Amino acid sequence: MSEGTPIQNAGRPGTRGEDRVWTVLELLRWTTDYFRRVGIETARVDAEVLLAHALETERLRLYVDYEKPVLVAERDRYRALVMRRAGDRVPVSQLLGEREFWSLPFRVSSDVLTPRPETETLVEAALGKVAAMEGDSGRTIRILDIGTGSGAIALSLASELPHAEITATDISEPALQIAAENADHLHTRERIRLLVGDLFSPVASERFDVIVSNPPYVARSGAASLPPELSHEPEMALFAGVDGLDVIRRLVAEAGDHLSPGGWLLIELSPEQVDVVEQELLNAGFVDLERHFDLARWPRVVGARRRAE
Ligand SMILES: C[S@@+](CC[C@H](N)C(=O)[O-])C[C@H]1O[C@@H](n2cnc3c(N)ncnc32)[C@H](O)[C@@H]1O
């Protein structure tokens, strides 16, 4: 654009950018181009979401308001967001402080992993297991979510399963604080137990019907090639040793002692880890192994059952 820029110059006295009136569409075009130049793949969507946030409106509303001029104060708010997105590569979810998961609004911060759409595969798989168990017995089903982070999995399950007993753990206290806030916000606080500690240590002598986990599973060996946005999420939520399997191996080794006979273990992982993890499950005595696929058709969750006695 030739007449200054809406981002660098906006609001600064004496600059051409301030003199110029920018419409919604012009701002979106300029920012999309800027984001593309710095390597942000989701350039247009990010521009729209951030502008809608700065204007305190819905994203779809922007399409109706394309020709509307944006006030200087609004443009200043937008500029601050755009600079953090492009400069520090802060993820949009953290700029907004919120991400939708399972059609529910989850508060997120740099203390938790932003819930990913593929994790809904794990929620779906768990609901399938619970439905079969409830149908079999009519009893209260006990569910454990290891490494709950924002609470995405546990609270989505709580929203669907009013009669289940749900426990969620995390090694990170700040993450559990966010999970507690989300539980309050989603009116499920009284239905969920949040415990801090390493894997099964907070539930040492307890057994569950379904254990779910989306543990850290990124390989340290590939860290250099990861998108810069990941540096804004906690290391402990992402990395698990050289091959990414340190936490999953421990989960598989210890889960049997915390499952009721016939209970299910469901673990999210990276598709290339499936074969190794299935072998670990078989070695640990699990049966009835199954794979669940995400929307991109990648095997994203492995399920296995503790032998019924
Ligand atoms: C990939 S994140 C998943 C967060 C959330 N469940 C989700 O799906 O969006 C992994 C979580 O596991 C927690 N974590 C890592 N190591 C752990 C351990 N040894 N014991 C318990 N939690 C752990 C991290 O703090 C982080 O919140």
Tab-separated table of C-alpha atoms and ligand atoms in Angstrom:
chain	number	residue	atom	x	y	z
A	1	MET	CA	0.000	0.000	0.000
A	2	SER	CA	1.402	3.387	-0.941
A	3	GLU	CA	-0.207	5.742	1.595
A	4	GLY	CA	1.612	4.781	4.791
A	5	THR	CA	0.627	1.662	6.662
A	6	PRO	CA	-2.236	1.159	9.084
A	7	ILE	CA	-0.014	-0.742	11.494
A	8	GLN	CA	3.334	0.979	11.911
A	9	ASN	CA	2.007	4.529	11.548
A	10	ALA	CA	-1.497	4.377	12.909
A	11	GLY	CA	-2.084	6.749	15.758
A	12	ARG	CA	1.349	8.405	15.602
A	13	PRO	CA	1.117	12.170	15.106
A	14	GLY	CA	2.468	13.563	11.901
A	15	THR	CA	2.476	10.308	9.959
A	16	ARG	CA	0.595	9.702	6.762
A	17	GLY	CA	-0.895	6.518	8.233
A	18	GLU	CA	-2.779	8.524	10.831
A	19	ASP	CA	-4.210	10.971	8.288
A	20	ARG	CA	-5.568	8.215	6.169
A	21	VAL	CA	-8.933	6.587	6.860
A	22	TRP	CA	-8.778	2.802	6.625
A	23	THR	CA	-11.773	0.609	5.977
A	24	VAL	CA	-12.268	-2.879	7.344
A	25	LEU	CA	-11.476	-4.450	3.967
A	26	GLU	CA	-8.344	-2.372	3.472
A	27	LEU	CA	-7.057	-3.302	6.915
A	28	LEU	CA	-7.739	-6.979	6.267
A	29	ARG	CA	-5.935	-6.888	2.911
A	30	TRP	CA	-2.944	-5.056	4.314
A	31	THR	CA	-2.597	-7.343	7.320
A	32	THR	CA	-3.070	-10.525	5.312
A	33	ASP	CA	-0.259	-9.477	3.036
A	34	TYR	CA	1.940	-8.494	6.014
A	35	PHE	CA	1.297	-11.800	7.821
A	36	ARG	CA	2.085	-13.743	4.619
A	37	ARG	CA	5.369	-11.905	4.229
A	38	VAL	CA	6.472	-12.901	7.743
A	39	GLY	CA	5.511	-16.535	7.103
A	40	ILE	CA	2.160	-16.916	8.899
A	41	GLU	CA	0.249	-19.583	6.981
A	42	THR	CA	-3.183	-18.702	8.353
A	43	ALA	CA	-2.733	-15.047	7.368
A	44	ARG	CA	-6.272	-14.098	6.308
A	45	VAL	CA	-8.076	-15.993	9.077
A	46	ASP	CA	-5.765	-14.542	11.717
A	47	ALA	CA	-6.276	-11.010	10.361
A	48	GLU	CA	-10.056	-11.462	10.488
A	49	VAL	CA	-10.134	-12.960	13.969
A	50	LEU	CA	-7.879	-10.252	15.406
A	51	LEU	CA	-9.757	-7.402	13.725
A	52	ALA	CA	-13.085	-8.770	14.937
A	53	HIS	CA	-11.612	-8.951	18.453
A	54	ALA	CA	-10.301	-5.367	18.279
A	55	LEU	CA	-13.684	-4.142	17.022
A	56	GLU	CA	-15.512	-6.264	19.632
A	57	THR	CA	-17.656	-7.847	16.973
A	58	GLU	CA	-18.200	-11.248	15.335
A	59	ARG	CA	-15.880	-12.330	12.554
A	60	LEU	CA	-18.799	-12.789	10.125
A	61	ARG	CA	-19.890	-9.187	10.768
A	62	LEU	CA	-16.696	-7.982	9.096
A	63	TYR	CA	-17.984	-9.166	5.720
A	64	VAL	CA	-21.022	-6.893	6.046
A	65	ASP	CA	-18.859	-3.997	7.251
A	66	TYR	CA	-16.110	-4.184	4.596
A	67	GLU	CA	-16.500	-0.526	3.613
A	68	LYS	CA	-16.851	0.790	7.168
A	69	PRO	CA	-14.044	3.135	8.335
A	70	VAL	CA	-12.148	1.918	11.412
A	71	LEU	CA	-11.718	4.479	14.203
A	72	VAL	CA	-8.201	5.411	15.291
A	73	ALA	CA	-8.722	3.940	18.790
A	74	GLU	CA	-9.906	0.649	17.256
A	75	ARG	CA	-6.981	0.620	14.874
A	76	ASP	CA	-4.576	1.162	17.779
A	77	ARG	CA	-6.017	-1.874	19.557
A	78	TYR	CA	-5.741	-3.892	16.356
A	79	ARG	CA	-2.188	-2.727	15.713
A	80	ALA	CA	-1.054	-3.967	19.140
A	81	LEU	CA	-2.480	-7.415	18.381
A	82	VAL	CA	-1.015	-7.536	14.865
A	83	MET	CA	2.448	-6.595	16.123
A	84	ARG	CA	2.437	-9.349	18.760
A	85	ARG	CA	1.175	-11.896	16.235
A	86	ALA	CA	3.729	-11.026	13.554
A	87	GLY	CA	6.652	-9.939	15.737
A	88	ASP	CA	6.660	-12.389	18.649
A	89	ARG	CA	4.553	-14.989	16.817
A	90	VAL	CA	2.142	-15.196	19.763
A	91	PRO	CA	-0.643	-17.650	18.837
A	92	VAL	CA	-4.056	-16.111	18.154
A	93	SER	CA	-5.573	-18.172	20.984
A	94	GLN	CA	-3.261	-16.514	23.507
A	95	LEU	CA	-3.885	-13.027	22.089
A	96	LEU	CA	-7.604	-13.630	22.556
A	97	GLY	CA	-7.171	-15.615	25.800
A	98	GLU	CA	-9.677	-18.168	24.579
A	99	ARG	CA	-10.079	-21.146	22.243
A	100	GLU	CA	-13.169	-23.147	21.383
A	101	PHE	CA	-12.966	-26.906	21.915
A	102	TRP	CA	-15.865	-29.368	21.716
A	103	SER	CA	-18.001	-26.252	21.012
A	104	LEU	CA	-17.158	-24.930	24.487
A	105	PRO	CA	-15.141	-21.773	25.258
A	106	PHE	CA	-11.853	-22.546	27.064
A	107	ARG	CA	-9.689	-19.897	28.660
A	108	VAL	CA	-6.067	-20.345	27.637
A	109	SER	CA	-2.771	-18.713	28.574
A	110	SER	CA	0.944	-19.419	28.209
A	111	ASP	CA	0.560	-21.834	31.180
A	112	VAL	CA	-1.410	-24.376	29.136
A	113	LEU	CA	-1.402	-26.045	25.760
A	114	THR	CA	-4.077	-24.502	23.550
A	115	PRO	CA	-6.542	-27.362	22.922
A	116	ARG	CA	-6.204	-28.730	19.372
A	117	PRO	CA	-9.103	-29.912	17.172
A	118	GLU	CA	-7.561	-33.392	16.789
A	119	THR	CA	-7.940	-33.947	20.535
A	120	GLU	CA	-11.703	-34.107	19.981
A	121	THR	CA	-10.975	-37.594	18.595
A	122	LEU	CA	-9.992	-38.610	22.130
A	123	VAL	CA	-13.172	-37.130	23.634
A	124	GLU	CA	-15.287	-39.004	21.072
A	125	ALA	CA	-13.482	-42.286	21.724
A	126	ALA	CA	-13.946	-41.908	25.489
A	127	LEU	CA	-17.664	-41.153	25.093
A	128	GLY	CA	-18.012	-44.341	23.045
A	129	LYS	CA	-16.401	-46.423	25.803
A	130	VAL	CA	-18.494	-44.828	28.544
A	131	ALA	CA	-21.727	-45.342	26.586
A	132	ALA	CA	-20.943	-49.061	26.199
A	133	MET	CA	-20.056	-49.438	29.892
A	134	GLU	CA	-23.103	-47.528	31.147
A	135	GLY	CA	-25.270	-49.622	28.839
A	136	ASP	CA	-23.699	-52.801	30.225
A	137	SER	CA	-24.087	-51.986	33.902
A	138	GLY	CA	-26.034	-48.798	34.629
A	139	ARG	CA	-23.383	-47.932	37.257
A	140	THR	CA	-21.408	-44.701	37.733
A	141	ILE	CA	-18.378	-44.665	35.468
A	142	ARG	CA	-15.077	-43.355	36.860
A	143	ILE	CA	-12.878	-41.428	34.410
A	144	LEU	CA	-9.308	-40.180	34.857
A	145	ASP	CA	-7.697	-37.533	32.591
A	146	ILE	CA	-3.908	-37.415	32.995
A	147	GLY	CA	-2.253	-34.099	32.013
A	148	THR	CA	-5.473	-32.116	31.800
A	149	GLY	CA	-3.904	-28.713	30.991
A	150	SER	CA	-6.778	-26.279	30.331
A	151	GLY	CA	-9.180	-29.085	31.265
A	152	ALA	CA	-10.276	-29.453	27.635
A	153	ILE	CA	-10.824	-33.221	27.664
A	154	ALA	CA	-12.081	-33.644	31.227
A	155	LEU	CA	-14.501	-30.706	31.073
A	156	SER	CA	-15.837	-31.685	27.647
A	157	LEU	CA	-16.526	-35.149	29.077
A	158	ALA	CA	-18.128	-33.555	32.147
A	159	SER	CA	-20.411	-31.522	29.884
A	160	GLU	CA	-21.574	-34.703	28.145
A	161	LEU	CA	-21.671	-37.116	31.101
A	162	PRO	CA	-23.598	-35.693	34.038
A	163	HIS	CA	-23.407	-39.000	35.934
A	164	ALA	CA	-19.734	-39.834	35.515
A	165	GLU	CA	-17.152	-39.282	38.254
A	166	ILE	CA	-14.293	-37.359	36.674
A	167	THR	CA	-10.790	-36.793	38.031
A	168	ALA	CA	-8.199	-34.694	36.205
A	169	THR	CA	-4.533	-34.385	37.096
A	170	ASP	CA	-1.577	-32.342	35.939
A	171	ILE	CA	2.005	-31.936	37.075
A	172	SER	CA	1.669	-28.166	36.591
A	173	GLU	CA	-0.099	-26.123	39.296
A	174	PRO	CA	-0.579	-23.072	37.017
A	175	ALA	CA	-2.216	-25.326	34.410
A	176	LEU	CA	-4.604	-26.720	37.027
A	177	GLN	CA	-5.467	-23.164	38.019
A	178	ILE	CA	-6.644	-22.531	34.437
A	179	ALA	CA	-8.522	-25.839	34.439
A	180	ALA	CA	-10.291	-24.751	37.649
A	181	GLU	CA	-11.248	-21.402	36.101
A	182	ASN	CA	-12.619	-23.202	33.054
A	183	ALA	CA	-14.555	-25.599	35.267
A	184	ASP	CA	-16.117	-22.618	37.082
A	185	HIS	CA	-16.935	-20.900	33.835
A	186	LEU	CA	-18.514	-24.043	32.360
A	187	HIS	CA	-20.448	-24.762	35.578
A	188	THR	CA	-18.797	-28.160	36.063
A	189	ARG	CA	-16.519	-27.310	39.039
A	190	GLU	CA	-18.462	-29.386	41.549
A	191	ARG	CA	-18.416	-32.395	39.227
A	192	ILE	CA	-14.690	-32.656	38.678
A	193	ARG	CA	-11.764	-33.430	40.999
A	194	LEU	CA	-8.537	-31.581	40.076
A	195	LEU	CA	-5.307	-33.003	41.532
A	196	VAL	CA	-1.687	-31.965	41.112
A	197	GLY	CA	1.147	-34.463	40.657
A	198	ASP	CA	3.202	-36.680	38.400
A	199	LEU	CA	1.081	-39.130	36.351
A	200	PHE	CA	-0.731	-41.498	38.740
A	201	SER	CA	0.852	-40.284	42.002
A	202	PRO	CA	-2.201	-38.174	43.043
A	203	VAL	CA	-4.497	-41.218	42.622
A	204	ALA	CA	-2.065	-43.807	44.001
A	205	SER	CA	-4.494	-46.471	45.208
A	206	GLU	CA	-7.476	-45.715	42.971
A	207	ARG	CA	-8.907	-47.497	39.945
A	208	PHE	CA	-10.877	-46.088	37.018
A	209	ASP	CA	-13.050	-47.456	34.222
A	210	VAL	CA	-11.579	-45.189	31.548
A	211	ILE	CA	-8.200	-43.457	31.588
A	212	VAL	CA	-7.625	-40.782	28.919
A	213	SER	CA	-4.519	-38.775	28.240
A	214	ASN	CA	-3.169	-36.333	25.713
A	215	PRO	CA	0.355	-36.343	27.134
A	216	PRO	CA	3.355	-34.406	25.854
A	217	TYR	CA	4.575	-36.360	22.813
A	218	VAL	CA	6.752	-34.058	20.718
A	219	ALA	CA	10.277	-35.380	20.055
A	220	ARG	CA	13.097	-33.148	21.324
A	221	SER	CA	15.119	-34.227	18.310
A	222	GLY	CA	12.748	-32.313	15.992
A	223	ALA	CA	12.418	-29.176	18.139
A	224	ALA	CA	14.474	-26.969	15.797
A	225	SER	CA	11.999	-27.331	12.925
A	226	LEU	CA	8.846	-26.534	14.926
A	227	PRO	CA	6.736	-23.427	14.236
A	228	PRO	CA	7.755	-20.395	16.379
A	229	GLU	CA	4.249	-20.259	17.908
A	230	LEU	CA	5.049	-23.367	19.989
A	231	SER	CA	7.623	-21.399	22.017
A	232	HIS	CA	4.650	-19.687	23.707
A	233	GLU	CA	3.293	-22.968	25.087
A	234	PRO	CA	4.801	-24.730	28.128
A	235	GLU	CA	7.724	-27.053	27.282
A	236	MET	CA	6.342	-29.565	29.736
A	237	ALA	CA	3.111	-29.750	27.720
A	238	LEU	CA	4.937	-30.475	24.486
A	239	PHE	CA	8.187	-32.383	24.838
A	240	ALA	CA	8.807	-35.884	26.153
A	241	GLY	CA	12.384	-36.985	25.576
A	242	VAL	CA	14.357	-37.524	22.378
A	243	ASP	CA	11.655	-39.586	20.619
A	244	GLY	CA	8.657	-37.960	22.345
A	245	LEU	CA	7.685	-41.195	24.054
A	246	ASP	CA	9.036	-40.760	27.603
A	247	VAL	CA	5.653	-39.925	29.168
A	248	ILE	CA	3.620	-42.350	27.031
A	249	ARG	CA	5.928	-45.259	27.994
A	250	ARG	CA	5.395	-44.495	31.684
A	251	LEU	CA	1.646	-44.121	31.177
A	252	VAL	CA	1.426	-47.534	29.496
A	253	ALA	CA	3.590	-49.186	32.165
A	254	GLU	CA	1.593	-47.753	35.102
A	255	ALA	CA	-1.981	-47.563	33.771
A	256	GLY	CA	-2.818	-51.247	34.314
A	257	ASP	CA	-2.593	-50.804	38.105
A	258	HIS	CA	-5.196	-48.019	37.946
A	259	LEU	CA	-7.746	-49.578	35.599
A	260	SER	CA	-10.689	-51.719	36.651
A	261	PRO	CA	-10.698	-55.138	34.952
A	262	GLY	CA	-11.996	-54.571	31.413
A	263	GLY	CA	-11.281	-50.821	31.677
A	264	TRP	CA	-9.963	-48.760	28.764
A	265	LEU	CA	-6.808	-46.731	28.307
A	266	LEU	CA	-7.019	-44.115	25.514
A	267	ILE	CA	-3.906	-42.157	24.563
A	268	GLU	CA	-3.456	-39.388	22.002
A	269	LEU	CA	-0.166	-39.517	20.108
A	270	SER	CA	1.605	-38.522	16.957
A	271	PRO	CA	0.664	-40.792	14.016
A	272	GLU	CA	4.221	-42.075	13.508
A	273	GLN	CA	4.302	-43.277	17.131
A	274	VAL	CA	1.348	-45.648	16.764
A	275	ASP	CA	3.244	-48.869	15.976
A	276	VAL	CA	5.725	-48.460	18.821
A	277	VAL	CA	3.036	-47.595	21.351
A	278	GLU	CA	0.837	-50.516	20.307
A	279	GLN	CA	3.797	-52.835	20.890
A	280	GLU	CA	4.335	-51.302	24.337
A	281	LEU	CA	0.652	-51.870	25.133
A	282	LEU	CA	0.833	-55.524	24.086
A	283	ASN	CA	4.017	-56.005	26.118
A	284	ALA	CA	2.227	-54.547	29.151
A	285	GLY	CA	-0.584	-57.125	28.774
A	286	PHE	CA	-3.288	-54.916	27.244
A	287	VAL	CA	-5.824	-56.480	24.845
A	288	ASP	CA	-8.384	-55.376	22.214
A	289	LEU	CA	-6.130	-52.686	20.713
A	290	GLU	CA	-7.797	-50.160	18.440
A	291	ARG	CA	-6.970	-46.995	16.518
A	292	HIS	CA	-9.097	-43.852	16.280
A	293	PHE	CA	-8.586	-41.472	13.365
A	294	ASP	CA	-8.753	-37.673	13.353
A	295	LEU	CA	-10.534	-35.569	10.717
A	296	ALA	CA	-7.403	-35.598	8.538
A	297	ARG	CA	-7.592	-39.450	8.715
A	298	TRP	CA	-4.402	-39.802	10.764
A	299	PRO	CA	-4.369	-42.409	13.515
A	300	ARG	CA	-4.465	-40.032	16.471
A	301	VAL	CA	-5.609	-42.098	19.437
A	302	VAL	CA	-4.809	-45.658	20.460
A	303	GLY	CA	-7.132	-47.537	22.747
A	304	ALA	CA	-6.449	-50.725	24.689
A	305	ARG	CA	-8.256	-52.665	27.339
A	306	ARG	CA	-7.125	-54.165	30.584
A	307	ARG	CA	-8.008	-57.857	30.471
A	308	ALA	CA	-11.300	-58.593	32.259
A	309	GLU	CA	-10.659	-60.957	35.212
B	1	LIG	C1	-0.209	-32.010	25.499
B	1	LIG	S1	-0.716	-31.196	26.976
B	1	LIG	C2	-2.433	-31.657	26.984
B	1	LIG	C3	-3.330	-30.682	27.673
B	1	LIG	C4	-4.827	-31.002	27.535
B	1	LIG	N1	-5.133	-32.299	28.064
B	1	LIG	C5	-5.269	-30.938	26.071
B	1	LIG	O1	-5.486	-31.998	25.479
B	1	LIG	O2	-5.409	-29.826	25.527
B	1	LIG	C6	0.010	-32.251	28.175
B	1	LIG	C7	-0.252	-31.884	29.637
B	1	LIG	O3	0.375	-32.895	30.441
B	1	LIG	C8	0.988	-32.288	31.562
B	1	LIG	N2	2.091	-33.179	31.988
B	1	LIG	C9	3.324	-33.301	31.457
B	1	LIG	N3	4.033	-34.234	32.113
B	1	LIG	C10	3.214	-34.713	33.091
B	1	LIG	C11	3.363	-35.691	34.114
B	1	LIG	N4	4.512	-36.370	34.243
B	1	LIG	N5	2.325	-35.926	34.952
B	1	LIG	C12	1.172	-35.228	34.814
B	1	LIG	N6	0.957	-34.290	33.874
B	1	LIG	C13	1.970	-34.044	33.017
B	1	LIG	C14	1.437	-30.927	31.057
B	1	LIG	O4	1.608	-30.025	32.132
B	1	LIG	C15	0.317	-30.568	30.099
B	1	LIG	O5	-0.696	-29.821	30.741
